[in-house]
Structures are given as C-alpha cells and as structure tokens.
PDB file of C-alpha atoms in Angstrom:
ATOM      1  CA  UNK T   5     -28.387 -71.336  29.960  1.00  0.00           C
ATOM      2  CA  UNK T   6     -26.726 -72.880  26.896  1.00  0.00           C
ATOM      3  CA  UNK T   7     -26.608 -76.669  26.873  1.00  0.00           C
ATOM      4  CA  UNK T   8     -22.969 -76.331  25.818  1.00  0.00           C
ATOM      5  CA  UNK T   9     -22.009 -75.194  29.304  1.00  0.00           C
ATOM      6  CA  UNK T  10     -20.612 -77.747  31.723  1.00  0.00           C
ATOM      7  CA  UNK T  11     -20.456 -76.336  35.226  1.00  0.00           C
ATOM      8  CA  UNK T  12     -18.111 -77.572  37.886  1.00  0.00           C
ATOM      9  CA  UNK T  13     -17.596 -76.439  41.435  1.00  0.00           C
ATOM     10  CA  UNK T  14     -14.189 -77.371  42.766  1.00  0.00           C
ATOM     11  CA  UNK T  15     -13.063 -78.864  46.085  1.00  0.00           C
ATOM     12  CA  UNK T  16     -16.158 -81.002  46.532  1.00  0.00           C
ATOM     13  CA  UNK T  17     -18.672 -78.147  46.627  1.00  0.00           C
ATOM     14  CA  UNK T  18     -22.153 -78.718  45.280  1.00  0.00           C
ATOM     15  CA  UNK T  19     -22.729 -78.047  41.577  1.00  0.00           C
ATOM     16  CA  UNK T  20     -23.052 -74.370  40.792  1.00  0.00           C
ATOM     17  CA  UNK T  21     -26.684 -73.292  40.511  1.00  0.00           C
ATOM     18  CA  UNK T  22     -27.880 -72.257  37.087  1.00  0.00           C
ATOM     19  CA  UNK T  23     -26.830 -68.708  36.317  1.00  0.00           C
ATOM     20  CA  UNK T  24     -29.731 -66.288  36.555  1.00  0.00           C
ATOM     21  CA  UNK T  25     -30.014 -62.973  34.776  1.00  0.00           C
ATOM     22  CA  UNK T  26     -32.154 -59.946  35.253  1.00  0.00           C
ATOM     23  CA  UNK T  27     -33.322 -59.636  31.662  1.00  0.00           C
ATOM     24  CA  UNK T  28     -36.551 -57.727  31.566  1.00  0.00           C
ATOM     25  CA  UNK T  29     -36.639 -57.482  35.366  1.00  0.00           C
ATOM     26  CA  UNK T  30     -35.118 -54.028  35.872  1.00  0.00           C
ATOM     27  CA  UNK T  31     -31.957 -53.460  37.871  1.00  0.00           C
ATOM     28  CA  UNK T  32     -30.004 -56.592  38.873  1.00  0.00           C
ATOM     29  CA  UNK T  33     -29.556 -57.679  42.466  1.00  0.00           C
ATOM     30  CA  UNK T  34     -26.116 -57.698  44.066  1.00  0.00           C
ATOM     31  CA  UNK T  35     -23.097 -55.954  42.543  1.00  0.00           C
ATOM     32  CA  UNK T  36     -24.096 -53.747  39.623  1.00  0.00           C
ATOM     33  CA  UNK T  37     -20.738 -52.471  38.321  1.00  0.00           C
ATOM     34  CA  UNK T  38     -18.550 -54.530  35.979  1.00  0.00           C
ATOM     35  CA  UNK T  39     -15.046 -53.684  34.748  1.00  0.00           C
ATOM     36  CA  UNK T  40     -13.759 -55.587  31.689  1.00  0.00           C
ATOM     37  CA  UNK T  41     -10.048 -56.031  30.927  1.00  0.00           C
ATOM     38  CA  UNK T  42      -8.784 -57.397  27.607  1.00  0.00           C
ATOM     39  CA  UNK T  43      -5.737 -59.566  26.985  1.00  0.00           C
ATOM     40  CA  UNK T  44      -2.641 -59.359  24.801  1.00  0.00           C
ATOM     41  CA  UNK T  45      -2.862 -58.747  21.059  1.00  0.00           C
ATOM     42  CA  UNK T  46      -6.357 -57.304  21.455  1.00  0.00           C
ATOM     43  CA  UNK T  47      -8.176 -54.211  22.681  1.00  0.00           C
ATOM     44  CA  UNK T  48     -11.343 -53.436  24.565  1.00  0.00           C
ATOM     45  CA  UNK T  49     -13.609 -53.542  21.498  1.00  0.00           C
ATOM     46  CA  UNK T  50     -13.649 -57.342  21.678  1.00  0.00           C
ATOM     47  CA  UNK T  51     -15.897 -57.044  24.740  1.00  0.00           C
ATOM     48  CA  UNK T  52     -18.706 -55.383  22.721  1.00  0.00           C
ATOM     49  CA  UNK T  53     -21.003 -58.423  22.660  1.00  0.00           C
ATOM     50  CA  UNK T  54     -20.580 -59.086  26.390  1.00  0.00           C
ATOM     51  CA  UNK T  55     -20.971 -55.391  27.229  1.00  0.00           C
ATOM     52  CA  UNK T  56     -24.209 -55.143  25.265  1.00  0.00           C
ATOM     53  CA  UNK T  57     -25.757 -58.053  27.194  1.00  0.00           C
ATOM     54  CA  UNK T  58     -24.658 -56.713  30.568  1.00  0.00           C
ATOM     55  CA  UNK T  59     -25.938 -53.205  29.858  1.00  0.00           C
ATOM     56  CA  UNK T  60     -29.248 -54.594  28.663  1.00  0.00           C
ATOM     57  CA  UNK T  61     -29.483 -56.532  31.923  1.00  0.00           C
ATOM     58  CA  UNK T  62     -29.005 -53.398  33.993  1.00  0.00           C
ATOM     59  CA  UNK T  63     -25.280 -53.395  34.765  1.00  0.00           C
ATOM     60  CA  UNK T  64     -22.943 -50.416  34.608  1.00  0.00           C
ATOM     61  CA  UNK T  65     -19.979 -51.521  32.470  1.00  0.00           C
ATOM     62  CA  UNK T  66     -16.527 -49.972  32.105  1.00  0.00           C
ATOM     63  CA  UNK T  67     -13.965 -51.273  29.603  1.00  0.00           C
ATOM     64  CA  UNK T  68     -10.252 -50.806  30.287  1.00  0.00           C
ATOM     65  CA  UNK T  69      -8.037 -49.964  27.319  1.00  0.00           C
ATOM     66  CA  UNK T  70      -4.594 -51.222  28.298  1.00  0.00           C
ATOM     67  CA  UNK T  71      -1.650 -49.686  26.435  1.00  0.00           C
ATOM     68  CA  UNK T  72       0.231 -53.031  26.477  1.00  0.00           C
ATOM     69  CA  UNK T  73       3.487 -51.092  26.759  1.00  0.00           C
ATOM     70  CA  UNK T  74       4.373 -52.777  30.076  1.00  0.00           C
ATOM     71  CA  UNK T  75       2.711 -54.853  32.759  1.00  0.00           C
ATOM     72  CA  UNK T  76       2.965 -51.916  35.149  1.00  0.00           C
ATOM     73  CA  UNK T  77       1.265 -49.624  32.630  1.00  0.00           C
ATOM     74  CA  UNK T  78      -1.563 -52.132  32.166  1.00  0.00           C
ATOM     75  CA  UNK T  79      -2.081 -52.516  35.915  1.00  0.00           C
ATOM     76  CA  UNK T  80      -2.101 -48.727  36.266  1.00  0.00           C
ATOM     77  CA  UNK T  81      -4.676 -48.379  33.471  1.00  0.00           C
ATOM     78  CA  UNK T  82      -6.903 -50.906  35.226  1.00  0.00           C
ATOM     79  CA  UNK T  83      -6.578 -49.224  38.609  1.00  0.00           C
ATOM     80  CA  UNK T  84      -7.367 -45.888  36.976  1.00  0.00           C
ATOM     81  CA  UNK T  85     -10.752 -47.240  35.894  1.00  0.00           C
ATOM     82  CA  UNK T  86     -11.307 -48.910  39.273  1.00  0.00           C
ATOM     83  CA  UNK T  87     -10.753 -45.524  40.924  1.00  0.00           C
ATOM     84  CA  UNK T  88     -13.764 -44.228  38.993  1.00  0.00           C
ATOM     85  CA  UNK T  89     -16.190 -46.877  40.248  1.00  0.00           C
ATOM     86  CA  UNK T  90     -18.945 -45.461  42.462  1.00  0.00           C
ATOM     87  CA  UNK T  91     -19.783 -48.845  44.022  1.00  0.00           C
ATOM     88  CA  UNK T  92     -18.298 -52.355  44.381  1.00  0.00           C
ATOM     89  CA  UNK T  93     -17.539 -54.053  41.074  1.00  0.00           C
ATOM     90  CA  UNK T  94     -16.832 -57.385  39.445  1.00  0.00           C
ATOM     91  CA  UNK T  95     -13.413 -57.258  37.762  1.00  0.00           C
ATOM     92  CA  UNK T  96     -13.232 -59.440  34.646  1.00  0.00           C
ATOM     93  CA  UNK T  97     -10.284 -60.319  32.430  1.00  0.00           C
ATOM     94  CA  UNK T  98      -9.389 -62.361  29.394  1.00  0.00           C
ATOM     95  CA  UNK T  99      -6.052 -64.103  28.777  1.00  0.00           C
ATOM     96  CA  UNK T 100      -3.010 -62.000  29.774  1.00  0.00           C
ATOM     97  CA  UNK T 101      -5.471 -59.642  31.412  1.00  0.00           C
ATOM     98  CA  UNK T 102      -5.864 -62.293  34.101  1.00  0.00           C
ATOM     99  CA  UNK T 103      -2.383 -61.523  35.373  1.00  0.00           C
ATOM    100  CA  UNK T 104      -3.252 -57.817  35.270  1.00  0.00           C
ATOM    101  CA  UNK T 105      -6.394 -58.199  37.403  1.00  0.00           C
ATOM    102  CA  UNK T 106      -4.588 -60.560  39.762  1.00  0.00           C
ATOM    103  CA  UNK T 107      -2.309 -57.628  40.592  1.00  0.00           C
ATOM    104  CA  UNK T 108      -4.835 -54.790  40.251  1.00  0.00           C
ATOM    105  CA  UNK T 109      -7.740 -56.634  41.867  1.00  0.00           C
ATOM    106  CA  UNK T 110      -6.649 -55.865  45.414  1.00  0.00           C
ATOM    107  CA  UNK T 111      -8.270 -52.470  44.826  1.00  0.00           C
ATOM    108  CA  UNK T 112     -10.923 -51.717  47.442  1.00  0.00           C
ATOM    109  CA  UNK T 113     -13.779 -51.493  44.897  1.00  0.00           C
ATOM    110  CA  UNK T 114     -13.307 -55.075  43.650  1.00  0.00           C
ATOM    111  CA  UNK T 115     -15.811 -57.522  45.158  1.00  0.00           C
ATOM    112  CA  UNK T 116     -15.051 -60.501  42.934  1.00  0.00           C
ATOM    113  CA  UNK T 117     -12.896 -61.639  40.029  1.00  0.00           C
ATOM    114  CA  UNK T 118     -13.883 -63.418  36.819  1.00  0.00           C
ATOM    115  CA  UNK T 119     -11.178 -65.036  34.697  1.00  0.00           C
ATOM    116  CA  UNK T 120     -12.170 -65.770  31.096  1.00  0.00           C
ATOM    117  CA  UNK T 121      -9.695 -68.220  29.523  1.00  0.00           C
ATOM    118  CA  UNK T 122      -7.158 -66.291  31.543  1.00  0.00           C
ATOM    119  CA  UNK T 123      -3.926 -66.584  33.484  1.00  0.00           C
ATOM    120  CA  UNK T 124      -4.137 -66.556  37.279  1.00  0.00           C
ATOM    121  CA  UNK T 125      -0.596 -66.492  38.733  1.00  0.00           C
ATOM    122  CA  UNK T 126       0.211 -66.635  42.427  1.00  0.00           C
ATOM    123  CA  UNK T 127       2.673 -64.455  44.344  1.00  0.00           C
ATOM    124  CA  UNK T 128       6.160 -64.799  42.913  1.00  0.00           C
ATOM    125  CA  UNK T 129       4.861 -66.329  39.672  1.00  0.00           C
ATOM    126  CA  UNK T 130       4.553 -65.047  36.111  1.00  0.00           C
ATOM    127  CA  UNK T 131       2.255 -66.250  33.386  1.00  0.00           C
ATOM    128  CA  UNK T 132       5.270 -67.164  31.250  1.00  0.00           C
ATOM    129  CA  UNK T 133       6.506 -69.611  33.895  1.00  0.00           C
ATOM    130  CA  UNK T 134       3.037 -70.922  34.695  1.00  0.00           C
ATOM    131  CA  UNK T 135       2.454 -71.623  31.018  1.00  0.00           C
ATOM    132  CA  UNK T 136       5.229 -74.194  31.114  1.00  0.00           C
ATOM    133  CA  UNK T 137       3.161 -76.379  33.452  1.00  0.00           C
ATOM    134  CA  UNK T 138       0.757 -77.162  30.614  1.00  0.00           C
ATOM    135  CA  UNK T 139       2.213 -75.870  27.319  1.00  0.00           C
ATOM    136  CA  UNK T 140      -0.322 -74.674  24.755  1.00  0.00           C
ATOM    137  CA  UNK T 141      -0.412 -75.319  21.026  1.00  0.00           C
ATOM    138  CA  UNK T 142       0.554 -71.683  20.485  1.00  0.00           C
ATOM    139  CA  UNK T 143       3.577 -72.013  22.769  1.00  0.00           C
ATOM    140  CA  UNK T 144       4.769 -74.985  20.729  1.00  0.00           C
ATOM    141  CA  UNK T 145       4.340 -73.089  17.457  1.00  0.00           C
ATOM    142  CA  UNK T 146       6.320 -70.363  15.740  1.00  0.00           C
ATOM    143  CA  UNK T 147       3.285 -68.080  15.425  1.00  0.00           C
ATOM    144  CA  UNK T 148       4.425 -65.562  18.058  1.00  0.00           C
ATOM    145  CA  UNK T 149       6.609 -62.977  16.360  1.00  0.00           C
ATOM    146  CA  UNK T 150       8.910 -60.371  17.904  1.00  0.00           C
ATOM    147  CA  UNK T 151       9.681 -56.825  16.850  1.00  0.00           C
ATOM    148  CA  UNK T 152      13.210 -55.362  17.104  1.00  0.00           C
ATOM    149  CA  UNK T 153      12.110 -53.111  19.979  1.00  0.00           C
ATOM    150  CA  UNK T 154      10.765 -55.888  22.223  1.00  0.00           C
ATOM    151  CA  UNK T 155       7.088 -56.265  21.377  1.00  0.00           C
ATOM    152  CA  UNK T 156       5.196 -59.390  20.318  1.00  0.00           C
ATOM    153  CA  UNK T 157       2.354 -60.126  17.936  1.00  0.00           C
ATOM    154  CA  UNK T 158       0.734 -63.162  16.328  1.00  0.00           C
ATOM    155  CA  UNK T 159       1.459 -63.991  12.719  1.00  0.00           C
ATOM    156  CA  UNK T 160      -1.730 -62.760  10.991  1.00  0.00           C
ATOM    157  CA  UNK T 161      -1.797 -65.867   8.795  1.00  0.00           C
ATOM    158  CA  UNK T 162      -1.973 -68.052  11.919  1.00  0.00           C
ATOM    159  CA  UNK T 163      -3.999 -65.767  14.171  1.00  0.00           C
ATOM    160  CA  UNK T 164      -7.360 -67.427  13.638  1.00  0.00           C
ATOM    161  CA  UNK T 165      -6.270 -71.026  14.186  1.00  0.00           C
ATOM    162  CA  UNK T 166      -4.561 -70.318  17.504  1.00  0.00           C
ATOM    163  CA  UNK T 167      -6.591 -67.398  18.882  1.00  0.00           C
ATOM    164  CA  UNK T 168     -10.051 -67.269  17.328  1.00  0.00           C
ATOM    165  CA  UNK T 169     -10.942 -70.542  15.613  1.00  0.00           C
ATOM    166  CA  UNK T 170     -14.682 -70.225  16.337  1.00  0.00           C
ATOM    167  CA  UNK T 171     -14.909 -66.557  15.344  1.00  0.00           C
ATOM    168  CA  UNK T 172     -16.258 -65.844  11.820  1.00  0.00           C
ATOM    169  CA  UNK T 173     -13.378 -65.718   9.339  1.00  0.00           C
ATOM    170  CA  UNK T 174     -13.956 -62.100   8.323  1.00  0.00           C
ATOM    171  CA  UNK T 175     -13.978 -60.908  11.926  1.00  0.00           C
ATOM    172  CA  UNK T 176     -10.921 -63.000  12.784  1.00  0.00           C
ATOM    173  CA  UNK T 177      -9.053 -61.416   9.875  1.00  0.00           C
ATOM    174  CA  UNK T 178      -9.885 -57.972  11.227  1.00  0.00           C
ATOM    175  CA  UNK T 179      -8.806 -58.977  14.733  1.00  0.00           C
ATOM    176  CA  UNK T 180      -5.492 -60.172  13.299  1.00  0.00           C
ATOM    177  CA  UNK T 181      -5.004 -56.954  11.325  1.00  0.00           C
ATOM    178  CA  UNK T 182      -5.904 -54.702  14.268  1.00  0.00           C
ATOM    179  CA  UNK T 183      -4.095 -56.602  17.029  1.00  0.00           C
ATOM    180  CA  UNK T 184      -2.227 -54.533  19.609  1.00  0.00           C
ATOM    181  CA  UNK T 185       1.420 -55.473  19.971  1.00  0.00           C
ATOM    182  CA  UNK T 186       2.252 -56.441  23.546  1.00  0.00           C
ATOM    183  CA  UNK T 187       5.536 -55.802  25.335  1.00  0.00           C
ATOM    184  CA  UNK T 188       7.324 -59.143  25.555  1.00  0.00           C
ATOM    185  CA  UNK T 189       8.509 -58.500  29.104  1.00  0.00           C
ATOM    186  CA  UNK T 190       4.892 -58.179  30.298  1.00  0.00           C
ATOM    187  CA  UNK T 191       4.454 -61.943  30.103  1.00  0.00           C
ATOM    188  CA  UNK T 192       7.328 -62.345  32.582  1.00  0.00           C
ATOM    189  CA  UNK T 193       5.998 -59.868  35.153  1.00  0.00           C
ATOM    190  CA  UNK T 194       5.940 -61.354  38.649  1.00  0.00           C
ATOM    191  CA  UNK T 195       2.833 -61.023  40.801  1.00  0.00           C
ATOM    192  CA  UNK T 196       3.262 -59.379  44.199  1.00  0.00           C
ATOM    193  CA  UNK T 197      -0.060 -59.793  46.018  1.00  0.00           C
ATOM    194  CA  UNK T 198      -2.630 -61.933  44.169  1.00  0.00           C
ATOM    195  CA  UNK T 199      -6.163 -60.647  44.564  1.00  0.00           C
ATOM    196  CA  UNK T 200      -7.719 -64.103  44.226  1.00  0.00           C
ATOM    197  CA  UNK T 201      -6.132 -65.123  47.524  1.00  0.00           C
ATOM    198  CA  UNK T 202      -8.532 -62.830  49.392  1.00  0.00           C
ATOM    199  CA  UNK T 203     -11.478 -62.364  47.001  1.00  0.00           C
ATOM    200  CA  UNK T 204     -13.927 -64.849  45.423  1.00  0.00           C
ATOM    201  CA  UNK T 205     -13.148 -65.906  41.876  1.00  0.00           C
ATOM    202  CA  UNK T 206     -14.763 -67.535  38.874  1.00  0.00           C
ATOM    203  CA  UNK T 207     -13.051 -69.175  35.886  1.00  0.00           C
ATOM    204  CA  UNK T 208     -14.487 -69.752  32.427  1.00  0.00           C
ATOM    205  CA  UNK T 209     -12.523 -72.541  30.749  1.00  0.00           C
ATOM    206  CA  UNK T 210     -12.466 -72.444  26.936  1.00  0.00           C
ATOM    207  CA  UNK T 211     -12.563 -76.139  26.036  1.00  0.00           C
ATOM    208  CA  UNK T 212     -10.755 -75.808  22.693  1.00  0.00           C
ATOM    209  CA  UNK T 213      -8.318 -73.058  23.703  1.00  0.00           C
ATOM    210  CA  UNK T 214      -5.026 -73.250  21.792  1.00  0.00           C
ATOM    211  CA  UNK T 215      -3.459 -70.088  23.250  1.00  0.00           C
ATOM    212  CA  UNK T 216      -3.702 -71.124  26.912  1.00  0.00           C
ATOM    213  CA  UNK T 217      -3.955 -74.854  27.566  1.00  0.00           C
ATOM    214  CA  UNK T 218      -7.416 -75.585  29.038  1.00  0.00           C
ATOM    215  CA  UNK T 219      -5.699 -77.864  31.556  1.00  0.00           C
ATOM    216  CA  UNK T 220      -3.806 -74.830  32.864  1.00  0.00           C
ATOM    217  CA  UNK T 221      -7.061 -72.897  33.214  1.00  0.00           C
ATOM    218  CA  UNK T 222      -8.528 -75.832  35.169  1.00  0.00           C
ATOM    219  CA  UNK T 223      -5.394 -76.062  37.315  1.00  0.00           C
ATOM    220  CA  UNK T 224      -5.493 -72.354  38.113  1.00  0.00           C
ATOM    221  CA  UNK T 225      -9.149 -72.602  39.130  1.00  0.00           C
ATOM    222  CA  UNK T 226      -8.632 -75.670  41.307  1.00  0.00           C
ATOM    223  CA  UNK T 227      -5.769 -74.000  43.161  1.00  0.00           C
ATOM    224  CA  UNK T 228      -7.817 -70.855  43.758  1.00  0.00           C
ATOM    225  CA  UNK T 229     -11.026 -72.666  44.655  1.00  0.00           C
ATOM    226  CA  UNK T 230     -12.810 -70.825  41.857  1.00  0.00           C
ATOM    227  CA  UNK T 231     -16.257 -71.619  40.647  1.00  0.00           C
ATOM    228  CA  UNK T 232     -15.859 -72.962  37.125  1.00  0.00           C
ATOM    229  CA  UNK T 233     -17.895 -72.905  33.936  1.00  0.00           C
ATOM    230  CA  UNK T 234     -16.514 -74.785  30.952  1.00  0.00           C
ATOM    231  CA  UNK T 235     -17.596 -73.998  27.401  1.00  0.00           C
ATOM    232  CA  UNK T 236     -16.964 -77.015  25.211  1.00  0.00           C
ATOM    233  CA  UNK T 237     -15.462 -76.273  21.801  1.00  0.00           C
ATOM    234  CA  UNK T 238     -14.746 -72.619  22.566  1.00  0.00           C
ATOM    235  CA  UNK T 239     -11.571 -71.028  21.260  1.00  0.00           C
ATOM    236  CA  UNK T 240      -9.338 -68.654  23.201  1.00  0.00           C
ATOM    237  CA  UNK T 241     -11.483 -65.787  21.889  1.00  0.00           C
ATOM    238  CA  UNK T 242     -14.514 -67.140  23.772  1.00  0.00           C
ATOM    239  CA  UNK T 243     -15.343 -63.633  24.981  1.00  0.00           C
ATOM    240  CA  UNK T 244     -15.977 -62.699  21.339  1.00  0.00           C
ATOM    241  CA  UNK T 245     -17.513 -65.938  20.054  1.00  0.00           C
ATOM    242  CA  UNK T 246     -19.688 -66.838  23.066  1.00  0.00           C
ATOM    243  CA  UNK T 247     -20.796 -63.560  24.664  1.00  0.00           C
ATOM    244  CA  UNK T 248     -23.931 -65.068  26.227  1.00  0.00           C
ATOM    245  CA  UNK T 249     -21.967 -67.669  28.155  1.00  0.00           C
ATOM    246  CA  UNK T 250     -19.371 -65.108  29.237  1.00  0.00           C
ATOM    247  CA  UNK T 251     -22.022 -62.617  30.349  1.00  0.00           C
ATOM    248  CA  UNK T 252     -23.775 -65.391  32.297  1.00  0.00           C
ATOM    249  CA  UNK T 253     -20.735 -66.213  34.440  1.00  0.00           C
ATOM    250  CA  UNK T 254     -20.165 -62.502  35.113  1.00  0.00           C
ATOM    251  CA  UNK T 255     -23.779 -62.078  36.204  1.00  0.00           C
ATOM    252  CA  UNK T 256     -23.496 -65.157  38.394  1.00  0.00           C
ATOM    253  CA  UNK T 257     -20.470 -63.618  40.107  1.00  0.00           C
ATOM    254  CA  UNK T 258     -22.293 -60.313  40.533  1.00  0.00           C
ATOM    255  CA  UNK T 259     -25.219 -62.102  42.139  1.00  0.00           C
ATOM    256  CA  UNK T 260     -23.220 -64.269  44.531  1.00  0.00           C
ATOM    257  CA  UNK T 261     -20.449 -62.043  45.899  1.00  0.00           C
ATOM    258  CA  UNK T 262     -20.917 -60.675  49.400  1.00  0.00           C
TER     259      UNK T 262
END
C-alpha cells in the first residue's frame, strides 16, 4: 500500500488492517461485484483507472452513467444498474454521487458503501446544507456558473485548481471541456432513507480537496462510523489521480463486508 495513505478507524476501533488485493491470485474473496457512480460535472469515464485495476484483480465492475438532469433521475440510473447485479455488490461514489448512493444504496444487492471524497447526508439533509458546516474553497469562489435553464458547471479556466489540481494539465483541460452540466436543484435534494445507517461504509478523504472540505468528509465518516483512508495531498479528483489508492479501499470493503 502507498506510503501516502494514512488510515484511521473511527470511534476507538483498532487501526484498519493493510488493504489486501488479489492480484495474480485469481478470483477475489468476498464480494466480487462493484458498481461505480460518478459525481457532478463529470461522467463515468473518470473511473477508467480504478476500473482497470479492479477488473485485473478479478472483480466484475459496472459504471453508472448518471444523466445529471435531476437527483431523482440519477438515483433511478443507479438503481437500474443495481437491478442488473447477479450477486451482492460494493456501491462506490465520488462527490455528489455520495448523496445518490446514500439514497439508492438501500437496494437489496448493496452489501457495503464506499464514499470517495463524497457527500454523505443523513435523513432530512441535503449536500448543499451539509456543505455549510465546513465550507470549501470552491464554495467561497465564483467558479460555479449557472445556465439560464437551471444547470451548473465549473468555469473551465478554474476547473483544475478547484477540482483536479493533481491531475496532469492536459487531462484536466479535457475534463473541464467535457464536463457534464448538473441540475442545480440536485444539490438541494433531501435524503429520505440513508443507506449508511444500515450498511457498512468506508470513506476516502482527499487531503487537499478544494471542492468538498476534507473536514466535512472526516465529519461525515465519524458520524457514520465509517472506516477511513486519507490520501494526503490528493485533490477532489482523487479517483482519477490516485486510482491505486481508490481501488485499494474498494477491495478492502469487498473483503470485509458480511
């Protein structure tokens, strides 16, 4: 495991054992299906590096393509993929996708939840309100732009510094140019029945996240009793820039769920 990882187990539990993988050892033990959910202003292609590692290690991976037209549409898109799972799965999300899997993760196929620099609201909460607990650099900026018909996007000139600071400049430029506009009202969607209240969860904290305050990610995880891995210096786009670390926490979840 990378020396950059700092692992914490909350609520006085013993330190999380080093994540093991099944590289070169055939099929992995435990849960073998993984469903990946992207966040706002992105699409499923950002998971390519993580997907490649998981597939190589013997996992069956599905990637949800959310339309980002409404929170309800994104939850429905996620449940549609969950309906296709032939065995229990680990449901993983980045950023805004964390709110989506919090709502969709009550699905019967979901054995565990992994939040990657993601929101994790409780019942009656929205990520927009939770973000006010620990405002991010992005929230304090003017980089979020609005379209006349109610969608949001990040100013391409400021995309890299707030979203993908540790992603190569050329790739970050493409991510900015290809970003998916997200319905503004989606950020205000209120959670009904949070899946993390009844299912085990993991949180990867991006130590240099400027889109979601890392202190909010830590707060979410402490409240939920999640197992935590922190990646020092990682930007919000940690799922793109640090695929090995992200794949490791997913494989740890897949190994330890019951």
